[in-house]
Each structure stands twice: as structure tokens, then as C-alpha cells.
PDB file of C-alpha atoms and ligand atoms in Angstrom:
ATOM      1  CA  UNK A   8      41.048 -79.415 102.561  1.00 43.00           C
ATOM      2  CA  UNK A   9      43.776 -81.533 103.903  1.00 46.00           C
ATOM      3  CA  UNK A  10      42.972 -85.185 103.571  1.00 45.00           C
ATOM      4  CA  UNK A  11      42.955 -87.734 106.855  1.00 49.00           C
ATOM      5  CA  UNK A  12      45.669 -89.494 106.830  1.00 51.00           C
ATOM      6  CA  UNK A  13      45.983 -92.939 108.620  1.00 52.00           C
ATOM      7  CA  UNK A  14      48.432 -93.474 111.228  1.00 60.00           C
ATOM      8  CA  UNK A  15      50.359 -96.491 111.592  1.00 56.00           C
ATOM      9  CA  UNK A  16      48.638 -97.648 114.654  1.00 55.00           C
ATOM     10  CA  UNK A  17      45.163 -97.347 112.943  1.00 56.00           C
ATOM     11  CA  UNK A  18      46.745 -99.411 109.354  1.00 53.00           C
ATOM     12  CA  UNK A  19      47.630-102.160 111.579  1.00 51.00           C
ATOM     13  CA  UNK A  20      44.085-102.240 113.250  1.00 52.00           C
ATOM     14  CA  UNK A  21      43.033-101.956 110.269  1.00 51.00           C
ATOM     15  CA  UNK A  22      45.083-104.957 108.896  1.00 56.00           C
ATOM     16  CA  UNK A  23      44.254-107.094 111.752  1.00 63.00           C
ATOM     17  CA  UNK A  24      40.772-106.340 110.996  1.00 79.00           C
ATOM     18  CA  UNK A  25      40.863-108.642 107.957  1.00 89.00           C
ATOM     19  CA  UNK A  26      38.378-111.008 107.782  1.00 93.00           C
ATOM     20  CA  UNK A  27      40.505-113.039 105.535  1.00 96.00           C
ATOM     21  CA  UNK A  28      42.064-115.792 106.532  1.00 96.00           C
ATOM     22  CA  UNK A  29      43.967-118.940 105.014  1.00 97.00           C
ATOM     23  CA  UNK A  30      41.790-121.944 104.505  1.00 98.00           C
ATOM     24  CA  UNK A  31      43.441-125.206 101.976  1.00 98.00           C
ATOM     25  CA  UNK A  32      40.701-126.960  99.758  1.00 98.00           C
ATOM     26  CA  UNK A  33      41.323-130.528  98.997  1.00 98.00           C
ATOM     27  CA  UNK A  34      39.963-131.483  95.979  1.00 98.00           C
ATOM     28  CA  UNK A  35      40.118-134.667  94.576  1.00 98.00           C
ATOM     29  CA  UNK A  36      41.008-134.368  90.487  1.00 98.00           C
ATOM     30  CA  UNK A  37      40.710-136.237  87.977  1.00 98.00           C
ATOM     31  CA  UNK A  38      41.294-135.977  84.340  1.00 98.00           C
ATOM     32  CA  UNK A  39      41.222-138.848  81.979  1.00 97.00           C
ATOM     33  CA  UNK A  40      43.461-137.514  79.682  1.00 96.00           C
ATOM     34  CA  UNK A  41      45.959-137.385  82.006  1.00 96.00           C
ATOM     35  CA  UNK A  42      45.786-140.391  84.359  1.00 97.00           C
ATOM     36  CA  UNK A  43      42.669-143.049  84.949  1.00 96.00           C
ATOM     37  CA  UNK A  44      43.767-142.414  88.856  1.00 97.00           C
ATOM     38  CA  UNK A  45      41.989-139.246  90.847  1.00 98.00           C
ATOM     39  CA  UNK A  46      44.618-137.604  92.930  1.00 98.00           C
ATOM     40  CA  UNK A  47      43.684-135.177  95.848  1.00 98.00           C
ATOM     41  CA  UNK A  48      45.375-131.943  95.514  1.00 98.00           C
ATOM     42  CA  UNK A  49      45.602-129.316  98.039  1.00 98.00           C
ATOM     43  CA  UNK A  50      44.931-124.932  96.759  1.00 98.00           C
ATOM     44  CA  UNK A  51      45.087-122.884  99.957  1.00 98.00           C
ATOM     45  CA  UNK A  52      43.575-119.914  99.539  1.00 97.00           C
ATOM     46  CA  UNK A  53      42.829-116.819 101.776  1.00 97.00           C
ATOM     47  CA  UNK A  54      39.231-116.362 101.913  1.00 97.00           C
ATOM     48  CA  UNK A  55      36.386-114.762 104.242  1.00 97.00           C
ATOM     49  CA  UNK A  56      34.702-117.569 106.438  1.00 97.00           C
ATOM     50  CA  UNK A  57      31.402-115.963 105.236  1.00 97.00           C
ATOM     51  CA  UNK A  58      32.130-116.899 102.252  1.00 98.00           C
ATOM     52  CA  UNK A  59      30.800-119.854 100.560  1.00 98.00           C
ATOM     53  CA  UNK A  60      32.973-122.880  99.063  1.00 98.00           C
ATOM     54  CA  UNK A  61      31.988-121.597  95.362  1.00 98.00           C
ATOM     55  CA  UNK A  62      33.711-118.557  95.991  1.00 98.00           C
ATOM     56  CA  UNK A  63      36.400-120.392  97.081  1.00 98.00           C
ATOM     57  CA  UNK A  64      36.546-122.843  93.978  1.00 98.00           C
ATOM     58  CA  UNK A  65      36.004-119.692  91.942  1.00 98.00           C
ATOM     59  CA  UNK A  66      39.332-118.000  93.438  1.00 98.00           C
ATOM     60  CA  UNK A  67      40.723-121.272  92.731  1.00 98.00           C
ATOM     61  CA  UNK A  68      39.858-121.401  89.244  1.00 98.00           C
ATOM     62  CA  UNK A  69      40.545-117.883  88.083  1.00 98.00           C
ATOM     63  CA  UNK A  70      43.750-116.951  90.342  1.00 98.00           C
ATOM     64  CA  UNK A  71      45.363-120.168  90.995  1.00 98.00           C
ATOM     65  CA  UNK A  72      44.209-123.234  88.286  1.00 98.00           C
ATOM     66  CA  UNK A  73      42.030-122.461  85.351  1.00 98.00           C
ATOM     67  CA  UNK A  74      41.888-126.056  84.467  1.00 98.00           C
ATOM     68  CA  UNK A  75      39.842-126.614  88.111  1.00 98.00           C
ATOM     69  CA  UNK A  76      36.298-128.328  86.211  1.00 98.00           C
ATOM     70  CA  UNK A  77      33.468-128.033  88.328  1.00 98.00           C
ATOM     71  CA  UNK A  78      29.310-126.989  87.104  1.00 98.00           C
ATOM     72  CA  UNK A  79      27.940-123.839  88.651  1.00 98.00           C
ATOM     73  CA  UNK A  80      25.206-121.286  87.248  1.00 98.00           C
ATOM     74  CA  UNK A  81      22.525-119.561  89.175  1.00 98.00           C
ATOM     75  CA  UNK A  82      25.174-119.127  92.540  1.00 97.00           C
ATOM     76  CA  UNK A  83      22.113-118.947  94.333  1.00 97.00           C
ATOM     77  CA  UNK A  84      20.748-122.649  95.192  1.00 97.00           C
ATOM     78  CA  UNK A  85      18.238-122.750  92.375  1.00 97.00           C
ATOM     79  CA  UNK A  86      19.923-124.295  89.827  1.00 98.00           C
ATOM     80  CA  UNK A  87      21.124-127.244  90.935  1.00 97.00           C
ATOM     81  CA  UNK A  88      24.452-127.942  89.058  1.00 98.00           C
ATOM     82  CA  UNK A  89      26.995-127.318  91.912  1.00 98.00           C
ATOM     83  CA  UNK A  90      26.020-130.593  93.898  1.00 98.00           C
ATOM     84  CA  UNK A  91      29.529-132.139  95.561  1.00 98.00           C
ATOM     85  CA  UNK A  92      30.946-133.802  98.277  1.00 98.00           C
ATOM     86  CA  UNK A  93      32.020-131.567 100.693  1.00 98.00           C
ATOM     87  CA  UNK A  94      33.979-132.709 103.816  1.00 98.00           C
ATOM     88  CA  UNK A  95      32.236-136.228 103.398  1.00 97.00           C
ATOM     89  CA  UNK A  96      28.768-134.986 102.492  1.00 97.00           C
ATOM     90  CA  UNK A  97      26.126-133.799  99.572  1.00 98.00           C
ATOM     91  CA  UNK A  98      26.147-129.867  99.501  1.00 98.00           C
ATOM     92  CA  UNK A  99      25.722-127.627  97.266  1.00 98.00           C
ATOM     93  CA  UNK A 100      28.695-125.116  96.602  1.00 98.00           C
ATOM     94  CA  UNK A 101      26.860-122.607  96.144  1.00 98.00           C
ATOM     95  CA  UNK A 102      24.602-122.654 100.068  1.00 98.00           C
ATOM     96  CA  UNK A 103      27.483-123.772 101.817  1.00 98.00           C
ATOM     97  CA  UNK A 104      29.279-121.076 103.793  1.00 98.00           C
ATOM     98  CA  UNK A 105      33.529-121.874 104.959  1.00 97.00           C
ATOM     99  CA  UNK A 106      32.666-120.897 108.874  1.00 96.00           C
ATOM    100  CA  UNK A 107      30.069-123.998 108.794  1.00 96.00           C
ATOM    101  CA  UNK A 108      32.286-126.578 107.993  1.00 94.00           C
ATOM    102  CA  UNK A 109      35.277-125.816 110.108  1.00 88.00           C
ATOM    103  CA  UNK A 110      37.845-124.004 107.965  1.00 86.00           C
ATOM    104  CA  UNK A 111      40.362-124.514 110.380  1.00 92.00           C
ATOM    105  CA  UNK A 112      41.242-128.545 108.339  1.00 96.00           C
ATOM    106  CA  UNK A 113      41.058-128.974 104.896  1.00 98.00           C
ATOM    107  CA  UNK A 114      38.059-128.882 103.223  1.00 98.00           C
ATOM    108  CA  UNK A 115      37.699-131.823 101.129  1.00 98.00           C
ATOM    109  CA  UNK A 116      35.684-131.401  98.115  1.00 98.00           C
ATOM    110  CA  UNK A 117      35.007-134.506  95.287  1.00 98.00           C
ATOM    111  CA  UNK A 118      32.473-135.012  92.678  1.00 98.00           C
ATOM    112  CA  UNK A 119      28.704-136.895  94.018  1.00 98.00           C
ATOM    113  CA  UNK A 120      28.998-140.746  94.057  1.00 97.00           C
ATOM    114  CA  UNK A 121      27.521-143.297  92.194  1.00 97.00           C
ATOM    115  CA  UNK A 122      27.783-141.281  88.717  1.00 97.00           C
ATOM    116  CA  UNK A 123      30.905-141.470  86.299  1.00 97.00           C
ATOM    117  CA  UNK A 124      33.248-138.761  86.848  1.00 98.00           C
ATOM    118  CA  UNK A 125      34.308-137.269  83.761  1.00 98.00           C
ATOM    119  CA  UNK A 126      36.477-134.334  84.991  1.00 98.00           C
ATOM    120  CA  UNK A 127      37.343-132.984  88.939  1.00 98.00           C
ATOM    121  CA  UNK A 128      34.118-132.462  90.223  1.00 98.00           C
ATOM    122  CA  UNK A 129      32.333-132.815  86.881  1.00 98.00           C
ATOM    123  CA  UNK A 130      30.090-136.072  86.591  1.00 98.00           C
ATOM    124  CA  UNK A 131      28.126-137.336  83.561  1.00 98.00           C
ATOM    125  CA  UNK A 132      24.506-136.506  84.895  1.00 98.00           C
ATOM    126  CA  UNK A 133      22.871-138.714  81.849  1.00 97.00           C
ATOM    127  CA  UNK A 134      21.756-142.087  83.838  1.00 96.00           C
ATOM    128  CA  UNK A 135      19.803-139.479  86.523  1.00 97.00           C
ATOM    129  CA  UNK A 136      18.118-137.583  83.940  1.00 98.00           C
ATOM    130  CA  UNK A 137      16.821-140.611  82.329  1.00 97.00           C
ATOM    131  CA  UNK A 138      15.889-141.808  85.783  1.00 97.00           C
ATOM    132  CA  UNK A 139      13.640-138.707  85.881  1.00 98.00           C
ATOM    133  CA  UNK A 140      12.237-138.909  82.290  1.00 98.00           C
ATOM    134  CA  UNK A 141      11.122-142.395  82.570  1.00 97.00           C
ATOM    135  CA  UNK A 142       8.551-141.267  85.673  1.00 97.00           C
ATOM    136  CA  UNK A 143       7.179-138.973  82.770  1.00 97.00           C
ATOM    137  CA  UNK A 144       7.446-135.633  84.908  1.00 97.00           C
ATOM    138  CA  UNK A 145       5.303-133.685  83.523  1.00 97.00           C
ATOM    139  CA  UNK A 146       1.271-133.497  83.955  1.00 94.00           C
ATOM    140  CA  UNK A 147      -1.247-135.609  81.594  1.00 94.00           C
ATOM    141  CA  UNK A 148      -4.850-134.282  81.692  1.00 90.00           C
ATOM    142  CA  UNK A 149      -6.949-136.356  79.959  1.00 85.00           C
ATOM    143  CA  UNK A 150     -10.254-135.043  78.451  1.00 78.00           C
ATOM    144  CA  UNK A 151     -11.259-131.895  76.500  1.00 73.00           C
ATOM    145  CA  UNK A 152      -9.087-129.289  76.598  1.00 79.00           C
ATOM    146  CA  UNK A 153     -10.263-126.812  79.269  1.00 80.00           C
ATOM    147  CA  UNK A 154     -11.539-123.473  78.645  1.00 85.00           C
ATOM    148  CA  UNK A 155     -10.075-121.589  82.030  1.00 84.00           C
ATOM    149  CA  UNK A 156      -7.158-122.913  84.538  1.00 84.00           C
ATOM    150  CA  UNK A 157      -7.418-126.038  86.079  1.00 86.00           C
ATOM    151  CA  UNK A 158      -8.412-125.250  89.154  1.00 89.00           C
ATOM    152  CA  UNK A 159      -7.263-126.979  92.574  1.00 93.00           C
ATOM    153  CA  UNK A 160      -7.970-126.867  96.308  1.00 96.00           C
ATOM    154  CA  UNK A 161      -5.094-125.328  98.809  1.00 97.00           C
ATOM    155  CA  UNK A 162      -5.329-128.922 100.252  1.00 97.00           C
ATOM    156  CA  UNK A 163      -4.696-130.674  97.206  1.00 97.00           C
ATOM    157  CA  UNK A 164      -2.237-128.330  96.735  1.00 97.00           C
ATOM    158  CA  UNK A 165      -0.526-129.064  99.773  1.00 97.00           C
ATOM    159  CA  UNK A 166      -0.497-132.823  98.920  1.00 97.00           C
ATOM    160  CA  UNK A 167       2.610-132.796  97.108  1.00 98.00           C
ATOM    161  CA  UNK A 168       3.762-129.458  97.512  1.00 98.00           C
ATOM    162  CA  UNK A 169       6.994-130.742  99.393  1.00 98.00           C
ATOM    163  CA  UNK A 170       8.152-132.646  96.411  1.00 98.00           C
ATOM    164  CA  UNK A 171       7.692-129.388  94.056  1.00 98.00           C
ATOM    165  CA  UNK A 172      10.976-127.955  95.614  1.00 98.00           C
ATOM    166  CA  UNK A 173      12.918-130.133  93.850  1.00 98.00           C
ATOM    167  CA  UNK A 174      15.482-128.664  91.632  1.00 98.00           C
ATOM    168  CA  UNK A 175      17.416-131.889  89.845  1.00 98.00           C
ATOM    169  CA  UNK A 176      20.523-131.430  91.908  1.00 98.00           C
ATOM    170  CA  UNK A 177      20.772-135.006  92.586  1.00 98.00           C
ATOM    171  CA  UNK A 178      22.081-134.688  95.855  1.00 98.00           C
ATOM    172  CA  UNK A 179      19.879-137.053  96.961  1.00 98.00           C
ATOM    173  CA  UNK A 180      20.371-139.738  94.475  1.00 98.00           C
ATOM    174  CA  UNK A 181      24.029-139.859  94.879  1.00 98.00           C
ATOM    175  CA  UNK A 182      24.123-140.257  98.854  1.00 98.00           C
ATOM    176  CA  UNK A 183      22.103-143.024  98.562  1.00 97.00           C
ATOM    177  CA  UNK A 184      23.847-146.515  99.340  1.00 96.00           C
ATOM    178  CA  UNK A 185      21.495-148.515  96.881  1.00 96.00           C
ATOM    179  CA  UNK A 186      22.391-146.203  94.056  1.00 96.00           C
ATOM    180  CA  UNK A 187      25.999-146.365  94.647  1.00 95.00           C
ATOM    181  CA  UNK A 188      25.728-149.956  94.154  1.00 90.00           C
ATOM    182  CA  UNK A 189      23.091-150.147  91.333  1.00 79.00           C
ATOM    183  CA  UNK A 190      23.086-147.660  89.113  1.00 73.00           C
ATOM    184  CA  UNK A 191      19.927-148.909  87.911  1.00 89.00           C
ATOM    185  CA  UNK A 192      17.867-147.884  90.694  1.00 94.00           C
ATOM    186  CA  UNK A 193      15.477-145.011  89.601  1.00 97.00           C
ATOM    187  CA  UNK A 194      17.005-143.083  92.686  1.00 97.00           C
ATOM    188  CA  UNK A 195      15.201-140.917  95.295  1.00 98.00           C
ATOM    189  CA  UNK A 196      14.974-137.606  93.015  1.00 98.00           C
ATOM    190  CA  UNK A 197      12.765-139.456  90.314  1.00 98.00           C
ATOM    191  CA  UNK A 198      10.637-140.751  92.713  1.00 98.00           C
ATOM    192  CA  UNK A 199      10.777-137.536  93.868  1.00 98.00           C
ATOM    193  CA  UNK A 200       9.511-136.151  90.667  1.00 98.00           C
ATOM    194  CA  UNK A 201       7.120-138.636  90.226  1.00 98.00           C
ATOM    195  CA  UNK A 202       5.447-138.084  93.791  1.00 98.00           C
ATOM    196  CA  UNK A 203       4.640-134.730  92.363  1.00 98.00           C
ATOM    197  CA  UNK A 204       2.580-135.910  89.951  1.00 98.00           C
ATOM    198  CA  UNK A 205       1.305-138.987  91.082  1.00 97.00           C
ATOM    199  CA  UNK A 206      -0.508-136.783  94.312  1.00 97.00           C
ATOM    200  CA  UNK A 207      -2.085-134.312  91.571  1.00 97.00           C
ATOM    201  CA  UNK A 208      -5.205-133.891  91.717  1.00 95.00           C
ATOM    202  CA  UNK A 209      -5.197-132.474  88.095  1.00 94.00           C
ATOM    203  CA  UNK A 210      -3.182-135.234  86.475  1.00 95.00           C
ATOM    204  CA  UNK A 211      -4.418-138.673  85.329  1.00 94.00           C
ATOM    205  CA  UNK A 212      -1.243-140.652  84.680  1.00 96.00           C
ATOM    206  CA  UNK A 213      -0.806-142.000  88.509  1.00 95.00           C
ATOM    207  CA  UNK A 214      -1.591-145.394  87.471  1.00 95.00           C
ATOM    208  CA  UNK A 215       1.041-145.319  84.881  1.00 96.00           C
ATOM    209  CA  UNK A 216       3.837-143.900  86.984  1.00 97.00           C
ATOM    210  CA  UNK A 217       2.683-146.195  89.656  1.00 97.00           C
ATOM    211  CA  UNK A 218       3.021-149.317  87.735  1.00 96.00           C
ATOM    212  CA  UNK A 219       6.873-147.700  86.193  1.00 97.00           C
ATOM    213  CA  UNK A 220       7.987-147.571  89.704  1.00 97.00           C
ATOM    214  CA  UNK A 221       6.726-150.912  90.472  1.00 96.00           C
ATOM    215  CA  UNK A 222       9.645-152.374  89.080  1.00 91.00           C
ATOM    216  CA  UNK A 223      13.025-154.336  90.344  1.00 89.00           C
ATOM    217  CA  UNK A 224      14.910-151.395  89.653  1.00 89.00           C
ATOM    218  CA  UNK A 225      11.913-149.331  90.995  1.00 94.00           C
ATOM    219  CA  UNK A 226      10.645-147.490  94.536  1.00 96.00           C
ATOM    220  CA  UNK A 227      11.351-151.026  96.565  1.00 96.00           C
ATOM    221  CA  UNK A 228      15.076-150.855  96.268  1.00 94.00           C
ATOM    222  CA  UNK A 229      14.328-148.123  98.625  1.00 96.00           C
ATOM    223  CA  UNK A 230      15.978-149.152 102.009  1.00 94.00           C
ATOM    224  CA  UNK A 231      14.820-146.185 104.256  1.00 95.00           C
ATOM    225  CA  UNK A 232      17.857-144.989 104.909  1.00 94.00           C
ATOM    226  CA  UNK A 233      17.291-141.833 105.195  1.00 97.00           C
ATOM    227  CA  UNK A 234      20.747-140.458 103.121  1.00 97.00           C
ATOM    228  CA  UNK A 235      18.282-138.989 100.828  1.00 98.00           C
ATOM    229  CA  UNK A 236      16.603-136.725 103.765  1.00 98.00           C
ATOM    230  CA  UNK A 237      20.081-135.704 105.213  1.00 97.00           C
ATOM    231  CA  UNK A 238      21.542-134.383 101.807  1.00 98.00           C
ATOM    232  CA  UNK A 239      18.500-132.587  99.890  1.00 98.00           C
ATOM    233  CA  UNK A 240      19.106-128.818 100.082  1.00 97.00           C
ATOM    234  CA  UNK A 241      15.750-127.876  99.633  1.00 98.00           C
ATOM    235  CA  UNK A 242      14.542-129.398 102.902  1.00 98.00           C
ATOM    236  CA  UNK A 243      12.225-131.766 101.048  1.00 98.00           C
ATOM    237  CA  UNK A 244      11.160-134.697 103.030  1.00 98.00           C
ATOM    238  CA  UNK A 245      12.378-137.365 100.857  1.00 98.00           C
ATOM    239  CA  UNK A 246      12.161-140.743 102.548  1.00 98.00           C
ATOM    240  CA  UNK A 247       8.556-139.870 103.238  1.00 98.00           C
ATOM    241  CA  UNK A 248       7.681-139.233  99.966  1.00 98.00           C
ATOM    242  CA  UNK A 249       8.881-142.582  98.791  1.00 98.00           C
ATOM    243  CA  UNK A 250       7.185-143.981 101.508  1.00 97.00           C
ATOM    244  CA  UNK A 251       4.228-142.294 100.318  1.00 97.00           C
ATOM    245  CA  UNK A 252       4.865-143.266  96.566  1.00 97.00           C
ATOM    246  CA  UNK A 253       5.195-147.553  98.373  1.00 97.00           C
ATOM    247  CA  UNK A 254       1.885-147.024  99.702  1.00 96.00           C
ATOM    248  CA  UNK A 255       0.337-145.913  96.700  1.00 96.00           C
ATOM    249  CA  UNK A 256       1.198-149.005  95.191  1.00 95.00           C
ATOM    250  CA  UNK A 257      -0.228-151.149  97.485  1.00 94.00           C
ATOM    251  CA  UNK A 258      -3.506-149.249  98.339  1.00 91.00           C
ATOM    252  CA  UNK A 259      -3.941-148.051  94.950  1.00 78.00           C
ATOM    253  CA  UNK A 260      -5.379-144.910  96.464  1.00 69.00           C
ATOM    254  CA  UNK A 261      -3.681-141.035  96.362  1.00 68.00           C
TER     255      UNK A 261
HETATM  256  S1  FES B   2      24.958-122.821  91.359  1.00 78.06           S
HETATM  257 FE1  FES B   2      22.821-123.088  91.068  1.00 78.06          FE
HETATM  258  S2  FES B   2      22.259-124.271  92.803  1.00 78.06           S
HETATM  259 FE2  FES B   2      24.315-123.780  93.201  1.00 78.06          FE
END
């Protein structure tokens, strides 16, 4: 059978069918070892707008500059770990696709704020995780151990199911003003984290987390800016639940 062969006309169609097309990313580096200045460098690449800016870093980092540092695992907005600023604001890589953000300028890409930057987009994530241990996230039950699940009403449930979307990117933290200033602030995703316990029904430490987040460096540093609320990529109402966590202090009830 003879095979179909393409005319010219139709390869040029074909070629002007691309959905490829050149888009620069600006990405601010920096590496300690080399300078203690961050430098913005520009890698344009030819990419599909549907893609997302991981991709793009990706092509970057295994076509153009394998010494591009940057975290990424799941690639699918669960993990967490691929938090940055992109074109001025807290996205993940991973959920953001090039046709939102206007490929036609540079995309700018640095690491979060308010962390230290230890390579390109690479910050050291310590001070937030301690942030989020110290509002002990986990649940304390007091009593005998139970013989069956602890059971719980759909509307307790839905008391603090908001805050159980959380996934650690900190996103949130790092977009807020106060944290940028004082890195001693707990930060919006611990408080966060401990909303989600403190409005169990099942756990008994409320009291405890209440009284850790009643501190200088605690939930009032909370200006109500709503950064928090703008950047989380899980949708979670943030401002509100520190709100929520304020008024807990004061009325003692949840
Ligand atoms: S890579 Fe896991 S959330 Fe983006």
C-alpha cells in the first residue's frame, strides 16, 4: 500500500499549527558559593501556553541549565514543595499554567519571601516547620483508649474542614507582610494547622494551643491583611480562620 505522503502546503499548516511558542523566564539566582548577590537571569524557552511554569523550569533544567535549584515532587498540587514567586505573587509551579500569566513578558520567577534563600528558588523551610510543630498538629484524646472510631457529627466535621486542605506549602506564610518583617511570627499556615485542631470535636488540647498562640509572636501579630487569603492554593479561607482562632481566645469557647 503506498503510504500518504504530505505535501508541502499541508507541512507548513502543519508547522504553523504549533502550539509552541517562545516565552523567556526570569529567574532570580542565587548561589552562595558563587556570589552573596542574587542576579536575575533570563532562559527563553519555547513552550505550549497550556503548559504549566514547572514544565517550563523542568525544560530549563534538563535542556538548558542543570544547575537551575528549585523543590518539586508530586507535579500535581499536593505536595506542596514548588511554592514561588511568580510574576510578583505566591503560586505554586506546579497549578500554574503559562497562558494565565501573560507569556507574552517575562515571567519572573524567585524563591517565597521572608525565608533564607539557600539556592535559586530553594529556601531553608526550617523556621516554618517549627512554626507548625510548636501548635502541636496532631490530635490529643485524652481518656481510655477507645474500643471503635471516634466518632463525629458531619457538622462538627464541617467546623474546621476548610483548614484540613492545608498542604505545608507555605504560600501563605511567606506573602504575609508581618512575617517578612518578623520571622518570629508563628505565620498564617500554623495557625492554620492549629485551627484544625483547636475546632475538633475529638481533640482535648484546645486550651493548650490556645494559650501557645496567645503569645507576642502569636495569632495577634495578625494584621488582617488578607495576603494569606490571596496566595493559598487550596482555596482555604485563611484570614477567617485566624479570625476564628482570635476569638477563641477571647471567648474561650469552640
Ligand atoms: S510539586 Fe507538589 S504541589 Fe507542586
Amino acid at each position: 500500500m503506498a503510504t500518504p505522503v504530505m505535501d508541502k502546503a499541508e507541512a507548513t499548516a502543519k508547522t504553523d499549527a504549533s502550539p509552541y511558542i517562545t516565552v523567556t523566564f526570569r529567574i532570580r539566582r542565587f548561589n552562595p558559593e558563587v556570589s552573596e548577590h542574587a542576579v536575575w537571569e533570563d532562559f527563553p524557552i519555547e513552550i505550549d501556553p497550556k503548559e504549566r511554569v514547572l514544565d517550563g523550569l523542568h525544560k530549563i533544567k534538563w535542556d538548558v541549565d542543570g544547575t537551575l535549584t528549585f523543590r518539586r515532587s508530586c507535579a500535581h498540587g499536593i505536595c506542596g514543595s514548588d511554592a514561588m514567586r511568580i510574576n510578583g505573587k505566591n503560586r505554586l509551579a506546579c497549578k500554574t499554567l503559562i497562558k494565565d500569566i501573560n507569556p507574552e513578558k517575562p515571567i519572573t520567577i524567585e524563591a517565597i519571601k521572608g525565608l533564607t534563600v539557600l539556592k535559586d528558588l530553594v529556601v531553608d523551610m526550617e523556621p516554618f516547620f517549627q512554626a507548625y510543630r510548636d501548635v502541636m498538629p496532631f490530635l490529643v484524646a485524652e481518656g481510655n483508649e477507645p474500643t471503635r472510631e471516634r466518632l463525629q457529627s458531619a457538622e462538627d466535621r464541617e467546623r474546621f474542614d476548610d483548614t484540613t486542605k492545608c498542604i505545608l506549602c507555605a504560600a501563605c506564610t511567606s506573602s504575609c507582610p508581618v512575617f517578612w518583617n518578623d520571622g518570629q511570627y508563628f505565620g498564617p499556615a500554623a495557625i492554620v494547622n492549629a485551627h484544625r485542631f483547636i475546632f475538633d470535636s475529638r481533640d482535648d488540647a484546645g486550651e493548650q494551643r490556645l494559650e501557645i498562640l496567645n503569645d507576642k509572636d502569636g495569632v495577634w501579630r495578625c494584621r488582617t491583611t488578607f495576603n494569606c487569603t490571596d496566595a493559598c492554593p487550596r482555596g482555604i479561607e485563611v484570614t477567617k480562620a485566624i479570625q476564628e482562632v482570635k476569638r477563641a481566645l477571647i471567648t474561650r469557647r469552640f
